[in-house]
GROMACS .gro file of C-alpha atoms in nm:
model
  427
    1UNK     CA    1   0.000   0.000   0.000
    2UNK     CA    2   0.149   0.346  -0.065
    3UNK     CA    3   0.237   0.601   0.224
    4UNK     CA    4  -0.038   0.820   0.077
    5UNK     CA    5  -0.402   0.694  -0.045
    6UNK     CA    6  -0.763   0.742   0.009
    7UNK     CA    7  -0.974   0.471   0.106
    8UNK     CA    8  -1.253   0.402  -0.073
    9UNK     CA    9  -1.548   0.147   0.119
   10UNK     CA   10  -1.754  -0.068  -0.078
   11UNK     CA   11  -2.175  -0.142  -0.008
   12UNK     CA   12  -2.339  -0.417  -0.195
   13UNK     CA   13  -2.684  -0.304  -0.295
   14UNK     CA   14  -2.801  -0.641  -0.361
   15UNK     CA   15  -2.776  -0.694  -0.745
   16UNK     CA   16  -2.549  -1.006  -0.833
   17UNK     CA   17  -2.590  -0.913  -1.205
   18UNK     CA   18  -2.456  -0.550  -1.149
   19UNK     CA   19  -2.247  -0.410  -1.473
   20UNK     CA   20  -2.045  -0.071  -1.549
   21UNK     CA   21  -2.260   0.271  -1.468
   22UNK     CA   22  -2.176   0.549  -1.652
   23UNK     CA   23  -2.300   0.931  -1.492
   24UNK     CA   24  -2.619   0.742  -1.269
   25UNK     CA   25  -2.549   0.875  -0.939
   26UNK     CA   26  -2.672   1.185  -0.806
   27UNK     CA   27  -2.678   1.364  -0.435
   28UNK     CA   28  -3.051   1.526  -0.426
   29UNK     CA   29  -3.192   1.833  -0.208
   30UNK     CA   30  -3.245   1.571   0.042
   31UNK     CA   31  -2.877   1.466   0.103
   32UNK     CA   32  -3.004   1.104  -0.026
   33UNK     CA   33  -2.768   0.931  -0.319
   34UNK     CA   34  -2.937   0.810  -0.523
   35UNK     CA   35  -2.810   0.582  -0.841
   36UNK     CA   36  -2.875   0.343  -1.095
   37UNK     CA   37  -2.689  -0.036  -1.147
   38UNK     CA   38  -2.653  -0.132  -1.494
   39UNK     CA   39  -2.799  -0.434  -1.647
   40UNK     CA   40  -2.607  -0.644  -1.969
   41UNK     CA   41  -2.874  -0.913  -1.859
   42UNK     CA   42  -3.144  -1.015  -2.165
   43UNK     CA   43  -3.347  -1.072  -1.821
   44UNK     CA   44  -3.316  -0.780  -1.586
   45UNK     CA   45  -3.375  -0.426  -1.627
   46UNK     CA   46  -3.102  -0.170  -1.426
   47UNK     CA   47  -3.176  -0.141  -1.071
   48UNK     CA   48  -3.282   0.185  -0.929
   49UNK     CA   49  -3.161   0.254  -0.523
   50UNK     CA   50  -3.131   0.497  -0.294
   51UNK     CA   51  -2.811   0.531  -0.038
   52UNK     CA   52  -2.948   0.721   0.330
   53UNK     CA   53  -2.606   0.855   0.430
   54UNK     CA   54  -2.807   0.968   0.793
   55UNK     CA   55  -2.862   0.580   0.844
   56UNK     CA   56  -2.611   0.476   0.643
   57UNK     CA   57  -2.873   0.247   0.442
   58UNK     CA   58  -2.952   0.136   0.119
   59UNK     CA   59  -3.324   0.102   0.015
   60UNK     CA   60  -3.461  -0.043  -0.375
   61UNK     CA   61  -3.671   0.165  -0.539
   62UNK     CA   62  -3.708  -0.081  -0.871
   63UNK     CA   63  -3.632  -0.213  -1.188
   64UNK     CA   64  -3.627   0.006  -1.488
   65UNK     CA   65  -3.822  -0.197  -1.709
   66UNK     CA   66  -4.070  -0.218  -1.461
   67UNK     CA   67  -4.102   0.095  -1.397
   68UNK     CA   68  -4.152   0.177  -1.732
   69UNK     CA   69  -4.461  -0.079  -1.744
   70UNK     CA   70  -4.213  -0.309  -1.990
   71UNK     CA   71  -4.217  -0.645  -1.832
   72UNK     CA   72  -4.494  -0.775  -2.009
   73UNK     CA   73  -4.311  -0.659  -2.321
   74UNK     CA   74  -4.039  -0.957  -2.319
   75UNK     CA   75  -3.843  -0.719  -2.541
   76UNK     CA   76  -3.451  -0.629  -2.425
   77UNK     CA   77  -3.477  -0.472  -2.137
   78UNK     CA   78  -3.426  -0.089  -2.014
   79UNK     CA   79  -3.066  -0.163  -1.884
   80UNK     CA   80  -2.933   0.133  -1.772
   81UNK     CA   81  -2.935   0.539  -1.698
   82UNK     CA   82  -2.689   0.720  -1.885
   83UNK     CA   83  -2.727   1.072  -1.713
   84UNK     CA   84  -2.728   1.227  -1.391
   85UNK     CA   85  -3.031   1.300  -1.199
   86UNK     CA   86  -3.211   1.640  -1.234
   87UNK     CA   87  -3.382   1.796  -0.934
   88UNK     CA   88  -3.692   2.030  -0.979
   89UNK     CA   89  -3.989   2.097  -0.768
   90UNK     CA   90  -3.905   1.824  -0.520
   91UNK     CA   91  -3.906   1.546  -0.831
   92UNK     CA   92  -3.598   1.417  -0.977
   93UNK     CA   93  -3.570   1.380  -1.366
   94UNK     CA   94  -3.327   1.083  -1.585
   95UNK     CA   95  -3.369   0.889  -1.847
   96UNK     CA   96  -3.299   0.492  -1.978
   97UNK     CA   97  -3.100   0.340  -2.213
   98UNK     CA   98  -3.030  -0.023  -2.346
   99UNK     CA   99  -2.793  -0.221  -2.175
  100UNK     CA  100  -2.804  -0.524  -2.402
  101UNK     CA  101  -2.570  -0.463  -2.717
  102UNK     CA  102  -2.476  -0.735  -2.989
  103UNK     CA  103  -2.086  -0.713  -3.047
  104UNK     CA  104  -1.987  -0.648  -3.382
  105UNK     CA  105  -1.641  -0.598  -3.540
  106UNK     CA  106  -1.517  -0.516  -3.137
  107UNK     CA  107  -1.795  -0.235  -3.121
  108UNK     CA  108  -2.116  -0.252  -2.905
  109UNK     CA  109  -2.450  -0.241  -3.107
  110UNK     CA  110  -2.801  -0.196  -3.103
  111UNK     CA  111  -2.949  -0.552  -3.146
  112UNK     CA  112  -3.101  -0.641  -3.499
  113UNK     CA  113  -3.132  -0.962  -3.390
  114UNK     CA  114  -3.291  -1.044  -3.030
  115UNK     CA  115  -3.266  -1.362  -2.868
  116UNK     CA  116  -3.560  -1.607  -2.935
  117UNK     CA  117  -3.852  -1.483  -2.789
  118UNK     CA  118  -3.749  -1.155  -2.719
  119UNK     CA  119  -3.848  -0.829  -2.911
  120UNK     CA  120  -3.584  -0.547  -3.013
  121UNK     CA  121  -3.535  -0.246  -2.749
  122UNK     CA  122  -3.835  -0.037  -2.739
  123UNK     CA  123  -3.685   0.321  -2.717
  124UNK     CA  124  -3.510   0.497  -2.409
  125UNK     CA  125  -3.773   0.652  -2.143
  126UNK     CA  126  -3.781   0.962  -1.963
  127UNK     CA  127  -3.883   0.935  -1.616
  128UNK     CA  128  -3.960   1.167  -1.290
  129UNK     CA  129  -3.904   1.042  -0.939
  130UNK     CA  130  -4.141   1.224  -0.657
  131UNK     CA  131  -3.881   1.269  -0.320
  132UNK     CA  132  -4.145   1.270  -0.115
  133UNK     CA  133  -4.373   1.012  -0.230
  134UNK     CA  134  -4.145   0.824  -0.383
  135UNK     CA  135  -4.406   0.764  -0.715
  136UNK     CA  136  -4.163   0.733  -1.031
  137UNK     CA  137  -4.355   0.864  -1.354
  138UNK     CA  138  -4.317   0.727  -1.691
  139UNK     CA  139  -4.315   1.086  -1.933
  140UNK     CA  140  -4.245   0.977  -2.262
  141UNK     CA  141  -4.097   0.688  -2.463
  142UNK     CA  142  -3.835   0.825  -2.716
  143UNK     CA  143  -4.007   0.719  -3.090
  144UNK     CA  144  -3.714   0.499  -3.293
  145UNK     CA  145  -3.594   0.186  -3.092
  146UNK     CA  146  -3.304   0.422  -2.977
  147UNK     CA  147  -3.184   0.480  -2.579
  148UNK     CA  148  -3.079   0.826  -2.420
  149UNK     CA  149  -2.712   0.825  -2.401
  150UNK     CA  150  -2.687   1.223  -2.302
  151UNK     CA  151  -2.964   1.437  -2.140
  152UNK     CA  152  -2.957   1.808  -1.939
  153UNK     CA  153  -3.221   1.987  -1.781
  154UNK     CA  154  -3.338   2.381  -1.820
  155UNK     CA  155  -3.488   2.357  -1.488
  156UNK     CA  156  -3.616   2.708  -1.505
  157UNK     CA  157  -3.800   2.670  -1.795
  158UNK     CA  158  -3.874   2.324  -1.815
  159UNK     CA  159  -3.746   2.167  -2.105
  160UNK     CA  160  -3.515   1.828  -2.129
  161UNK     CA  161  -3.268   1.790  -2.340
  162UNK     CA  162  -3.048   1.449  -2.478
  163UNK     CA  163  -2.927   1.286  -2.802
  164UNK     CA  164  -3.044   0.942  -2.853
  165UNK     CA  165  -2.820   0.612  -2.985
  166UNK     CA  166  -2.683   0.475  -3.109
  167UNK     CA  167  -2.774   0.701  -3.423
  168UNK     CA  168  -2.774   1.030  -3.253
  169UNK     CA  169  -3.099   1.220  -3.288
  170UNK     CA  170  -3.142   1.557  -3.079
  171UNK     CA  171  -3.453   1.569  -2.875
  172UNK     CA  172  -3.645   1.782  -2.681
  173UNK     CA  173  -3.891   1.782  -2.435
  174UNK     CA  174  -4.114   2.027  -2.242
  175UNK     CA  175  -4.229   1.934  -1.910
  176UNK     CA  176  -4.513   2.150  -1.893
  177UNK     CA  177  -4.699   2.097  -2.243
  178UNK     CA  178  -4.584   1.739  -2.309
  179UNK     CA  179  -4.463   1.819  -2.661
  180UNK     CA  180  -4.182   1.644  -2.816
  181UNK     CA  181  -3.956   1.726  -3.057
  182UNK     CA  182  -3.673   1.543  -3.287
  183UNK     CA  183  -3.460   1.751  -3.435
  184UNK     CA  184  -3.270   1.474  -3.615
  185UNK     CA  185  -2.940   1.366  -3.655
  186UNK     CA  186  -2.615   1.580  -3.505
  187UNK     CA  187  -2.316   1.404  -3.629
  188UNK     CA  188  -2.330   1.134  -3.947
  189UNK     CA  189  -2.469   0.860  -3.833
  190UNK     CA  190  -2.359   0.850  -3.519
  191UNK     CA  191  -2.233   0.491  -3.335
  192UNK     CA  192  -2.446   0.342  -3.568
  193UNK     CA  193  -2.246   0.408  -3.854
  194UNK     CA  194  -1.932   0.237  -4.025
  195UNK     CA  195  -1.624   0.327  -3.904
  196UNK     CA  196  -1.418   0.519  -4.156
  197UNK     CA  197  -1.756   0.642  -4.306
  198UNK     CA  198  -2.046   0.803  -4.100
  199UNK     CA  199  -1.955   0.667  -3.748
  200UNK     CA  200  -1.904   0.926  -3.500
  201UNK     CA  201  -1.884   0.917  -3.127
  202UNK     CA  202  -2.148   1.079  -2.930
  203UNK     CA  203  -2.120   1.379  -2.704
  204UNK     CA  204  -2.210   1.235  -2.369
  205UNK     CA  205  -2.259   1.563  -2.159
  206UNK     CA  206  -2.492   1.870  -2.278
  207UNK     CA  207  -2.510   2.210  -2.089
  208UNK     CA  208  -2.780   2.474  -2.070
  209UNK     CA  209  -2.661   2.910  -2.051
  210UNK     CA  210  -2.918   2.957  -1.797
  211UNK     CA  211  -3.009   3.310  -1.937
  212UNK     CA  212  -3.067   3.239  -2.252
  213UNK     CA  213  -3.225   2.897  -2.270
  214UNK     CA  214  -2.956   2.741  -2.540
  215UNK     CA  215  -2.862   2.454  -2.489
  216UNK     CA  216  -2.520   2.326  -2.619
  217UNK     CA  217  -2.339   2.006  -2.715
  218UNK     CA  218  -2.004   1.901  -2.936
  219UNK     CA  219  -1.953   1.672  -3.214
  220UNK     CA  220  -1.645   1.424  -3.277
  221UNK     CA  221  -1.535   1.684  -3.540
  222UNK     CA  222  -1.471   1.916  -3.285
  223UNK     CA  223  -1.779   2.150  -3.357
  224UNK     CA  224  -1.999   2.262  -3.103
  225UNK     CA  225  -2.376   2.342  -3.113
  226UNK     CA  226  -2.648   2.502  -2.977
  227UNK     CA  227  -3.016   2.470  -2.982
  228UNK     CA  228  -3.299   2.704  -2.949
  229UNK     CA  229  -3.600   2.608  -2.789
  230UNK     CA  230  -3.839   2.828  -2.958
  231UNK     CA  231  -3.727   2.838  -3.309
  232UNK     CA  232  -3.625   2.442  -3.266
  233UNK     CA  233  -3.321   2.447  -3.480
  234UNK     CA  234  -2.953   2.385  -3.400
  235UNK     CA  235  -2.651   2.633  -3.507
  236UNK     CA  236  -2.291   2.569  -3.493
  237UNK     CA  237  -2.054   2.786  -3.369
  238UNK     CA  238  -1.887   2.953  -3.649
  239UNK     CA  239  -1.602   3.121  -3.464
  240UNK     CA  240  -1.480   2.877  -3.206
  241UNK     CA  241  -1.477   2.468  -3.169
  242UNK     CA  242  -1.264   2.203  -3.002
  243UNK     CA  243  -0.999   2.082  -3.253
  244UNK     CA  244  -0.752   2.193  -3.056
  245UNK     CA  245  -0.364   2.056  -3.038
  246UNK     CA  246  -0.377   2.013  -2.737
  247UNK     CA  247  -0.666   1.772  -2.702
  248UNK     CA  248  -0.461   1.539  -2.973
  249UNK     CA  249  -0.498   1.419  -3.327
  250UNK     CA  250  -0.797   1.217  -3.403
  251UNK     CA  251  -1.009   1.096  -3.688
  252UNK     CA  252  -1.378   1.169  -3.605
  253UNK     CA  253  -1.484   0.856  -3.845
  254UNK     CA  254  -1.269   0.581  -3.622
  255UNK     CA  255  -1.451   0.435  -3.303
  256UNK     CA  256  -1.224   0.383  -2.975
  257UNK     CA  257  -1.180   0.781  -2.851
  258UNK     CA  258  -1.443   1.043  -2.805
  259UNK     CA  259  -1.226   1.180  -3.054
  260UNK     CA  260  -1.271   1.616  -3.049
  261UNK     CA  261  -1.611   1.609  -2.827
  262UNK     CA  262  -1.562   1.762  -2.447
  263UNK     CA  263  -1.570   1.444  -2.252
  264UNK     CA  264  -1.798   1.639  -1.942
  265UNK     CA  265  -1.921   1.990  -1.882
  266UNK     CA  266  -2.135   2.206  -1.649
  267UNK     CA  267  -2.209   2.562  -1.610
  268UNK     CA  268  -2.047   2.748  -1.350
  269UNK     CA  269  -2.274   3.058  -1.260
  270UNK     CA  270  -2.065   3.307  -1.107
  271UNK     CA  271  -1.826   3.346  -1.398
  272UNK     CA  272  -2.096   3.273  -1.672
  273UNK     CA  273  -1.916   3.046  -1.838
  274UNK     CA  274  -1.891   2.681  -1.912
  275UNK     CA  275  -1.571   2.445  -1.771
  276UNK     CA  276  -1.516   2.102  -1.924
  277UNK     CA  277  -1.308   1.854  -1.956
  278UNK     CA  278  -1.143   1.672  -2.283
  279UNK     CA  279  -1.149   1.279  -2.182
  280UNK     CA  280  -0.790   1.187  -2.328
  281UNK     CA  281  -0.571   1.444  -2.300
  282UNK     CA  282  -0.726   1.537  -1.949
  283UNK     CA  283  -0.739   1.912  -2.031
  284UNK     CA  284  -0.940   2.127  -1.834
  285UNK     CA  285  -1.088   2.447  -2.034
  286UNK     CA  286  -1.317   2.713  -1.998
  287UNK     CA  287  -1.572   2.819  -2.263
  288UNK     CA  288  -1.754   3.127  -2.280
  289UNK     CA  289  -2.068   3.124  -2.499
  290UNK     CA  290  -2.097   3.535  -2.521
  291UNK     CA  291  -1.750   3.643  -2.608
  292UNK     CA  292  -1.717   3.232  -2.823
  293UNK     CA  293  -1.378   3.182  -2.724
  294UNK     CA  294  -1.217   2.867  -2.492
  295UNK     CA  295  -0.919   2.883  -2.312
  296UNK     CA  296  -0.709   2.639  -2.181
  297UNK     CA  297  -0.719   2.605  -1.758
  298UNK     CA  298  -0.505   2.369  -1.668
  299UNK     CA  299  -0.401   1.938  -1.748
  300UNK     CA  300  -0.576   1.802  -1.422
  301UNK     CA  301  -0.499   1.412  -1.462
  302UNK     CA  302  -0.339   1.255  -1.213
  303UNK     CA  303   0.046   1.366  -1.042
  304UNK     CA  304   0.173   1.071  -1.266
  305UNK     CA  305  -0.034   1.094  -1.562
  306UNK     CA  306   0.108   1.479  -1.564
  307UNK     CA  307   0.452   1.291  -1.525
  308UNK     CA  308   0.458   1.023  -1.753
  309UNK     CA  309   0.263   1.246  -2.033
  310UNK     CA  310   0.032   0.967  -2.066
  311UNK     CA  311  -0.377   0.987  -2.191
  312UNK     CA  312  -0.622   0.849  -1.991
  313UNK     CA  313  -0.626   0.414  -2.017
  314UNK     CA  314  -1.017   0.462  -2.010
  315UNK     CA  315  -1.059   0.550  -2.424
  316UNK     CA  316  -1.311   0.767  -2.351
  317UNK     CA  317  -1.184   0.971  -2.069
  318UNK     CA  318  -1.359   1.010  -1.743
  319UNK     CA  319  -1.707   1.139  -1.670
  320UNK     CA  320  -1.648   1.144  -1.259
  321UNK     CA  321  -1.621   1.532  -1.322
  322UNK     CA  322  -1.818   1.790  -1.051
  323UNK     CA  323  -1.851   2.124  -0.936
  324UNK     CA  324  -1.929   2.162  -0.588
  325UNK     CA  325  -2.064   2.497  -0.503
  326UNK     CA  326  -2.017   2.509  -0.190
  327UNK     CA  327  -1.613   2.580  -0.220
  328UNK     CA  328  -1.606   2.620  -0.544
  329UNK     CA  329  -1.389   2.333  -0.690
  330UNK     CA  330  -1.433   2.068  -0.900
  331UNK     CA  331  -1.363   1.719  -0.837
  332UNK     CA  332  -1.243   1.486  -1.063
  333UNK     CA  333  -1.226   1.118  -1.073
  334UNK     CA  334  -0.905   1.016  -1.279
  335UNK     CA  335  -0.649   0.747  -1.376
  336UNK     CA  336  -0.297   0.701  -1.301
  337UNK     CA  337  -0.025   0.494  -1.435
  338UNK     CA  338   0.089   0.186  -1.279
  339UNK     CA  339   0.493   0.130  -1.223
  340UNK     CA  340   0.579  -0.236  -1.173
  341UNK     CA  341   0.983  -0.287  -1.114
  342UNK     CA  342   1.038   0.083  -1.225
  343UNK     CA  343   0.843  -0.015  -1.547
  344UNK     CA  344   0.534   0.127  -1.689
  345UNK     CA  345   0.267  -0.127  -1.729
  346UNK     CA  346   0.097   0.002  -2.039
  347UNK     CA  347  -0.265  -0.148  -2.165
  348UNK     CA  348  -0.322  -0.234  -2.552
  349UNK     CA  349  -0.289   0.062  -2.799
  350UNK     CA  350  -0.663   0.067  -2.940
  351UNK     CA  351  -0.996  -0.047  -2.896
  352UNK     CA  352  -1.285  -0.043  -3.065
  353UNK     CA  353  -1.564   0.120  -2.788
  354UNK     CA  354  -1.532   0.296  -2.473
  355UNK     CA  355  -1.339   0.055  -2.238
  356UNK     CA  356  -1.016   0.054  -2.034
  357UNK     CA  357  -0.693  -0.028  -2.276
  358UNK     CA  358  -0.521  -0.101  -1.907
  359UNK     CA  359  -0.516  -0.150  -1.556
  360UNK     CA  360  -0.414   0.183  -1.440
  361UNK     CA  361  -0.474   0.334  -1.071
  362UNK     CA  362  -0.805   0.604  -0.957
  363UNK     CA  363  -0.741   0.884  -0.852
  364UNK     CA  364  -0.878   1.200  -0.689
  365UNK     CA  365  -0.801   1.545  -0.828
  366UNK     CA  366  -0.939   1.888  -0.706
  367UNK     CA  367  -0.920   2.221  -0.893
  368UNK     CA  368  -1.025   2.504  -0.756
  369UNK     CA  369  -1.133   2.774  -0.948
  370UNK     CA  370  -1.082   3.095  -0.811
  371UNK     CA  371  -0.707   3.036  -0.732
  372UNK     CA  372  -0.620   2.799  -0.974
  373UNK     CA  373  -0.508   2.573  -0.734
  374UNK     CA  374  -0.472   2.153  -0.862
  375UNK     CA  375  -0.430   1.906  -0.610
  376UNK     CA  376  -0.382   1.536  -0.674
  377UNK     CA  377  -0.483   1.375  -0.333
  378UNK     CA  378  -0.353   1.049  -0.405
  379UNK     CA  379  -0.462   0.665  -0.566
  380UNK     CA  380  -0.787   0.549  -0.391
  381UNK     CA  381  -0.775   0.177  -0.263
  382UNK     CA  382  -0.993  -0.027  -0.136
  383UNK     CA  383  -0.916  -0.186   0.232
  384UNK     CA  384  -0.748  -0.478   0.080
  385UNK     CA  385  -0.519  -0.282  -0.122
  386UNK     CA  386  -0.716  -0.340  -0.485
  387UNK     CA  387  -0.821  -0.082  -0.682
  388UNK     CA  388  -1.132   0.079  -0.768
  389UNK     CA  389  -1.172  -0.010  -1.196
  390UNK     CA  390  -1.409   0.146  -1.460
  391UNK     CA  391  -1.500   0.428  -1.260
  392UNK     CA  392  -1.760   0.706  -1.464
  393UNK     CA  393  -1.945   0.873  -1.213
  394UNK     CA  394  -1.942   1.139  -0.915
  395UNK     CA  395  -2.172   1.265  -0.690
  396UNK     CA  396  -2.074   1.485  -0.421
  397UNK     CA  397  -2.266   1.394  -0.061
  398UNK     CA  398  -2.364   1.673   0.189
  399UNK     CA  399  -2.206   1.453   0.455
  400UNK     CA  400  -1.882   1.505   0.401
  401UNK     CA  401  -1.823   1.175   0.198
  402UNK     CA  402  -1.783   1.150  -0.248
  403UNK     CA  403  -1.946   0.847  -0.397
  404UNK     CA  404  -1.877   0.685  -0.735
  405UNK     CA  405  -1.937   0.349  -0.847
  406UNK     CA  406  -1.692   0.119  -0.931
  407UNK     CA  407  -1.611  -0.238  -0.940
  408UNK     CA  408  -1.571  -0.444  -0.694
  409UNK     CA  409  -1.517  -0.773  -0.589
  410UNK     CA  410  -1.823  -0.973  -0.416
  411UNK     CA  411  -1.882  -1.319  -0.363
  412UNK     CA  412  -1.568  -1.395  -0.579
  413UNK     CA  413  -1.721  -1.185  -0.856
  414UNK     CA  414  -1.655  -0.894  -1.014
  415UNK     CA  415  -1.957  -0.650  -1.027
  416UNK     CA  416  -2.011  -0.276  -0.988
  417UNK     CA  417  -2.168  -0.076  -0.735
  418UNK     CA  418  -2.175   0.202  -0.458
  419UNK     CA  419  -1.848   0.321  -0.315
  420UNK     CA  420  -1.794   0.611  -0.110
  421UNK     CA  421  -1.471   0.800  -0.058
  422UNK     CA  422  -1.439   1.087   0.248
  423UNK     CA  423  -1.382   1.423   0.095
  424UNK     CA  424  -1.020   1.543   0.183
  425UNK     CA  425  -1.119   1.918   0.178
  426UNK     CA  426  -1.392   1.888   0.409
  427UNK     CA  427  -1.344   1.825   0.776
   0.00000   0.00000   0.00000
C-alpha cells in the first residue's frame, strides 16, 4: 500500500448481475444518493436505489423496465441510466438506455437480432421520481428503438434535453406541455455508422446558458452546437470549436476515442461560463458562450499521468467530473499509471468502444477555481489494497463523503456498485 491513499469502502446493494454505470449517481436536495446499477442481462432491467447517508442504508426503489410498465413486453430490457439525476420541484428527472448490445467488429450495437422470444429495445424513457412520495412517472418513450445516451435539464423553464443512440438524434422535451420534438441527426450517423464512413462518437454531456435557454453540445469533429428552444433548430458555432492541439490528433470517423467532443461539462454561474473537460488528454478548459472563445485552464490528470505524459487508459476519458458549489472546486475522478519494477505497465494501444486499454490506478483530483489551485490527493484503494476499476461517475454527498461506483469484488465476482470516498477538503 502506498504512504499516501484514500480509502474508498464498498456497499453491496443487492444486485449479483450488477455491470459498469456510466453518470447514474446523483446527491438530491435531500442529502439522499441516489443511483442506478446497470444491467447487460437479456433478463433484468437496471436497478434503481437509494443510499441514506443519515442511516447509512440502502433502500430499492425498482427495476427500470418495470417501472416503465415493460415487463410484459419480453423485449430487451431498459438496462441502464446514462445521465445524472435532475432535481426540480421536489421530483428528480433521468432517463434509460439499453444495456443489451450485440458485439460487432469489437464495437457494441443496437441488437437487430434479439434472442428467441425476445423483441428489439423499445426506445429509451424519460422518467420523474417524486422525493417525497417516492411515485416514479413514466413521461415519454423516445419514438425509434433508440436509448438516451446524453440528457440536461433547463430547470427554469422546463425543457429536457439528450441525443439518442446509437444514431444520434437531438430531442427535446417540455415538461409542462408534453410536446416532443426530434430535431434529427447531429453528427453522421452516429455509433451506428461504419467506421471510416459516418460513425461518429457521441457527445455524452450537454449544458444549458441559464439566461438564454440554449442549450449546447459538441460533435467528434470538434464543432460545437447550440439549440434554441423556440425556433427548434440547432446552429454551430462559427467562430470557435474544439480541434484543438492540445486535445490530440484524431479521426472523427474511427470508433475507440471520443475523438474532439468535451468528454464532461457544467455551467459554473458566477463566472458565466462553461468548464469542461477533454477525456484523453485530461485538459481542463473554460468556454464562454458570449464572447465564443475557450481557453485552456489547466491538465488536471493525475500527479503521474502529468509525469509520464500519458492519456487516460479509459478510451473515452472520465465522466467522474463535478462542481461543488459550496467551495467552489471541481472534483475529478481520474487514472494514473501503474509502475511495476520501475516499469510502466501500459494497456493495448486501441480499442474499438469505450473501455479501459489497461489497468491503471483512480485517482482523486481537485481544482479550484478561483485560485487555480490543482491538487492530486492520491490513488484510492480499497481496504485490501485493490483498486477501484471502470470508474464514470461522481456525486458529491452533503455529509462530508464523495461516492462513485466502481467495481468491486463480491462473492468472488466482479460486479459494480456504490463506493464512497471521504472528501479530503472537508473536515
Amino acid at each position: 500500500m502506498p504512504a499516501k491513499y484514500l480509502e474508498a469502502r464498498k456497499y453491496f446493494s443487492g444486485f449479483k448481475l450488477a455491470h459498469d454505470t456510466y453518470n447514474a449517481i446523483s446527491c438530491a436536495s435531500d442529502g439522499n444518493i441516489y443511483y442506478i446499477l446497470s444491467s447487460e442481462s437479456i433478463e433484468s432491467g437496471g436497478q434503481f436505489y437509494v443510499y441514506k447517508p443519515r442511516e447509512n442504508k440502502i433502500e430499492f426503489i425498482g427495476d427500470l423496465t418495470e417501472l416503465c410498465r415493460e415487463k410484459y413486453l419480453k423485449a430487451i430490457p431498459q438496462g441502464k441510466s446514462h445521465v445524472e439525476f435532475y432535481e426540480k420541484n421536489g421530483k428528480l428527472y433521468f432517463s434509460t438506455h439499453v444495456g443489451f448490445y450485440e458485439l460487432i467488429d469489437g464495437m457494441d450495437r443496437l441488437p437487430e437480432n434479439p434472442p428467441a422470444g425476445y423483441e428489439k429495445y423499445p426506445g429509451g424513457h424519460i422518467l420523474s421520481y417524486d422525493l417525497i412520495t417516492r411515485e416514479v412517472e413514466d413521461l415519454l418513450l423516445v419514438p425509434g428503438g433508440e436509448g438516451i445516451v446524453s440528457m440536461t435539464m433547463d430547470k427554469e423553464r422546463g425543457h429536457i434535453y439528450g441525443i439518442t443512440w446509437p444514431t444520434g438524434r437531438f430531442i427535446h422535451f417540455d415538461l409542462q406541455t408534453k410536446a416532443f420534438h426530434d430535431i434529427g441527426l447531429v453528427s453522421g450517423l452516429g455509433e451506428a455508422g461504419t467506421p471510416g464512413k459516418d460513425f461518429r462518437t457521441l457527445c455524452r454531456s450537454l449544458f444549458v446558458d441559464p439566461r438564454s435557454g440554449k442549450v449546447y453540445f459538441s460533435t467528434a469533429e470538434g464543432d460545437i452546437y447550440w439549440y434554441d428552444a423556440q425556433q427548434k433548430t440547432l446552429t454551430a458555432e462559427e467562430e470557435v470549436n474544439l480541434r484543438l492541439d492540445y486535445f490530440g490528433l484524431y479521426d472523427p470517423t474511427q470508433p475507440g476515442s471520443m475523438a474532439y467532443n468535451w468528454r464532461k461539462i457544467f455551467w459554473h454561474e458566477p463566472e458565466g461560463v462553461a468548464y469542461g473537460i477533454h477525456g484523453n488528454s485530461g485538459y481542463l478548459f473554460r468556454f464562454d458562450p458570449l464572447k465564443k472563445n475557450i481557453e485552456i485552464v489547466e491538465r488536471i490528470v493525475s500527479e503521474p499521468s502529468r509525469k509520464s505524459g500519458m492519456f487516460d487508459q479509459f478510451s473515452y476519458g472520465y465522466l467522474g467530473f463535478e462542481l461543488c458549489k459550496e467551495n467552489d472546486t471541481i472534483y475529478y475522478l481520474t487514472g494514473g499509471p501503474i509502475y511495476k519494477n520501475g516499469k510502466l505497465v501500459r494497456g493495448v494501444e486501441k480499442i474499438a468502444k469505450g473501455a479501459a486499454k489497461g489497468l491503471e490506478n483512480l485517482h482523486l483530483v481537485t481544482f479550484h477555481i478561483a485560485s487555480k489551485h490543482y491538487l492530486d490527493h492520491g490513488p484510492v484503494l480499497y481496504s485490501d489494497g485493490s483498486i477501484p476499476t471502470y470508474v464514470n461517475s461522481i456525486a458529491i454527498g452533503k455529509d462530508g463523503y464523495i461516492y462513485t461506483l466502481a467495481r468491486l469484488e463480491h462473492e468472488g465476482k466482479i460486479i459494480q456498485d456504490l463506493v464512497k470516498i471521504k472528501n479530503p477538503l472537508q473536515g
